[in-house]
């Protein structure tokens, strides 16, 4: 199972928006509506941000939104804030109760 | 509140085995899958597999088949991940994490650094 492909880094100024892509195949991202996203600060454990492609757990700001088209899922952060500077990982269900993570994207707030 | 507390850092020689524990609290232990995910230094997250504490059923990622064993002790709400035949590239932080909402992982342990060094 190959890792899902994410851009290595994205950046934007405060208040702007960034979109992180997560590209897989029809066996994972494209085959199921079970993509989740995680935020990770350096030296910390990941934090659960999005599930089922676009649903937000309670407590996650509505600046974070998810979507999917074909084999590519996306996470958009609107109204970027300094605290959003972190690494972001997607994860997809890949059938047979297995999962695969993305390669990770570093978000930089300029 | 949900907590997953992992055992401390380990240093192992190549070829040895390591067993990492993850003690759960704040919820019904047998009600949720526990996943193991690792992160090599400066690298991304890698899913290793899961165990369901209810009956001990497991499912391992293909990359780890034959080298990883996940077990649980319901009497102390603890799951274990044992990785054998350690190689230098197994050096990583190993996280346990609780499933819950759909196919996502909601809660994460603090991570355990396993260093493989001669």
XYZ file of C-alpha atoms in Angstrom:
228
model
C 0.000 0.000 0.000
C 1.645 3.235 -1.121
C 1.339 6.433 0.845
C -1.127 8.994 -0.430
C 0.551 11.902 -2.197
C 0.486 15.363 -0.636
C 2.453 18.483 -1.544
C 5.509 18.863 0.622
C 4.601 22.389 1.646
C 2.111 25.201 1.136
C 2.168 28.748 2.423
C 0.028 31.855 2.608
C -0.323 35.063 4.570
C -2.613 35.430 7.581
C -6.242 35.743 6.540
C -5.724 33.992 3.234
C -6.665 30.425 2.351
C -4.612 27.347 1.608
C -5.692 24.054 0.114
C -3.822 20.814 0.643
C -4.385 17.992 -1.817
C -4.234 14.292 -1.026
C -4.069 12.014 -4.051
C -4.622 8.296 -3.917
C -6.240 5.681 -6.092
C -9.627 4.123 -6.663
C -8.658 1.548 -4.015
C -8.458 4.096 -1.261
C -9.424 7.776 -1.592
C -11.562 7.262 -4.665
C -13.250 4.147 -3.415
C -14.591 5.303 -0.065
C -15.826 8.451 1.637
C -13.561 7.767 4.595
C -10.828 10.370 4.373
C -9.668 11.985 7.587
C -7.191 14.784 8.277
C -4.781 15.353 11.152
C -2.811 18.360 12.337
C 0.570 17.844 13.977
C 2.810 20.373 15.681
C 6.538 19.601 15.941
C 7.248 17.090 18.669
C 3.563 16.492 19.374
C 1.030 13.816 18.559
C -1.478 14.355 15.743
C -4.848 15.993 16.305
C -8.011 14.779 14.615
C -9.464 17.564 12.380
C -11.765 16.103 9.709
C -13.456 12.751 9.153
C -15.611 11.200 6.448
C -14.099 13.634 3.912
C -15.813 16.774 5.181
C -17.153 16.365 8.714
C -15.651 18.329 11.571
C -15.438 16.934 15.097
C -16.673 19.236 17.814
C -14.144 21.873 18.745
C -12.503 22.121 15.334
C -12.924 25.636 13.890
C -15.113 25.946 10.809
C -12.122 27.510 9.035
C -11.148 23.923 8.315
C -13.092 22.166 5.589
C -12.673 19.016 3.560
C -13.782 17.820 0.162
C -13.103 15.105 -2.379
C -13.200 14.697 -6.122
C -12.342 11.374 -7.673
C -9.104 10.051 -6.242
C -8.109 13.376 -4.664
C -9.214 14.728 -1.317
C -8.526 18.261 -0.160
C -8.282 20.180 3.089
C -8.878 23.917 2.936
C -7.940 26.291 5.717
C -9.704 29.630 5.320
C -8.782 32.783 7.203
C -5.346 31.395 7.955
C -4.004 32.087 11.453
C -0.549 31.787 12.914
C -1.591 28.820 15.028
C -2.430 26.899 11.845
C 1.265 26.576 11.039
C 1.809 22.833 11.400
C 2.090 19.596 9.466
C -1.088 18.103 8.050
C -1.716 14.497 7.118
C -4.577 12.872 5.280
C -5.588 9.286 5.897
C -7.882 7.066 3.882
C -9.609 3.774 4.430
C -8.135 1.343 1.909
C -10.460 -1.632 2.149
C -10.190 -4.843 4.172
C -10.057 -2.722 7.322
C -6.704 -1.229 6.396
C -5.677 2.401 6.247
C -3.059 4.527 4.526
C -1.678 7.938 5.446
C -0.536 10.723 3.195
C 3.043 11.922 2.906
C 2.295 15.061 4.906
C 2.237 18.780 4.129
C 3.894 21.589 6.027
C 1.731 24.697 6.214
C 3.657 27.927 6.662
C 1.980 31.178 7.633
C 3.998 33.954 6.050
C -11.500 12.359 29.573
C -9.989 9.863 27.161
C -6.320 9.231 27.799
C -3.815 6.903 26.204
C -0.569 6.705 28.140
C 2.341 4.912 26.520
C 5.463 3.348 27.964
C 8.799 5.108 27.932
C 11.564 5.306 25.324
C 13.482 2.211 24.314
C 16.892 1.562 22.828
C 17.337 -1.777 21.120
C 19.985 -3.516 19.064
C 19.342 -4.666 15.508
C 17.613 -8.030 15.449
C 16.040 -7.567 18.879
C 12.354 -7.078 19.701
C 10.564 -4.215 21.410
C 7.220 -4.198 23.196
C 5.413 -0.897 23.688
C 2.400 -0.555 25.962
C -0.566 1.782 25.789
C -2.825 2.171 28.818
C -6.308 3.498 28.134
C -8.604 5.355 30.499
C -11.684 7.548 30.411
C -13.845 5.302 28.258
C -15.005 1.701 27.853
C -11.799 -0.066 26.860
C -13.481 -2.866 24.913
C -15.625 -0.517 22.858
C -13.062 0.928 20.455
C -10.279 -0.220 18.156
C -6.717 0.767 19.014
C -4.455 1.577 16.085
C -0.674 1.761 16.028
C 1.004 4.384 13.852
C 4.685 5.147 13.612
C 6.696 8.169 12.520
C 10.369 7.942 11.624
C 12.484 11.029 12.358
C 11.482 13.846 10.015
C 9.109 11.549 8.144
C 5.364 11.060 7.814
C 2.877 8.871 9.608
C 2.699 5.170 8.783
C -0.245 2.983 9.767
C 0.839 -0.332 11.284
C -2.412 -2.043 12.197
C -5.154 -2.288 14.779
C -6.444 -4.458 17.556
C -9.955 -4.660 18.874
C -9.747 -5.022 22.662
C -13.152 -6.712 22.727
C -11.942 -10.030 21.360
C -8.286 -9.417 20.511
C -8.800 -9.549 16.746
C -6.024 -7.843 14.804
C -5.300 -6.566 11.331
C -1.777 -5.650 10.309
C -0.463 -3.559 7.457
C 1.231 -5.648 4.821
C 4.583 -3.955 5.496
C 4.608 -5.344 9.029
C 3.076 -8.779 8.558
C 5.179 -11.388 10.270
C 7.075 -8.867 12.427
C 4.360 -7.156 14.469
C 2.105 -8.572 17.145
C -0.620 -6.603 18.891
C -2.158 -7.918 22.086
C -4.292 -6.639 24.916
C -4.926 -7.180 28.613
C -8.481 -6.177 29.394
C -7.908 -6.478 33.155
C -5.656 -3.422 33.043
C -7.068 -1.691 29.924
C -3.755 -1.956 28.142
C -2.748 -2.865 24.625
C 0.718 -3.858 23.493
C 2.592 -3.652 20.232
C 5.610 -5.893 19.780
C 7.901 -5.456 16.792
C 10.547 -8.086 16.170
C 13.686 -8.406 14.051
C 14.342 -4.712 14.521
C 16.287 -2.853 11.840
C 17.894 0.570 11.943
C 14.995 1.977 9.894
C 12.535 0.940 12.601
C 13.819 3.882 14.611
C 10.693 5.959 15.071
C 8.095 7.338 17.428
C 5.336 4.786 17.846
C 1.854 6.077 18.626
C -1.187 4.217 19.831
C -4.449 5.856 18.869
C -8.106 5.141 19.516
C -10.603 4.744 16.744
C -14.129 5.975 17.169
C -15.875 8.277 14.779
C -16.348 6.368 11.543
C -12.972 5.321 10.104
C -10.969 8.037 11.818
C -8.614 8.063 14.759
C -9.815 10.394 17.476
C -7.366 10.196 20.355
C -3.626 9.700 20.342
C -1.088 8.618 22.895
C 1.978 10.739 23.577
C 4.218 8.512 21.483
C 7.121 6.233 22.378
C 10.534 6.707 20.818
C 12.160 3.447 19.818
C 15.780 3.770 18.790
C 17.540 0.911 17.043
C 21.255 1.243 17.502
C 24.212 -1.059 17.828
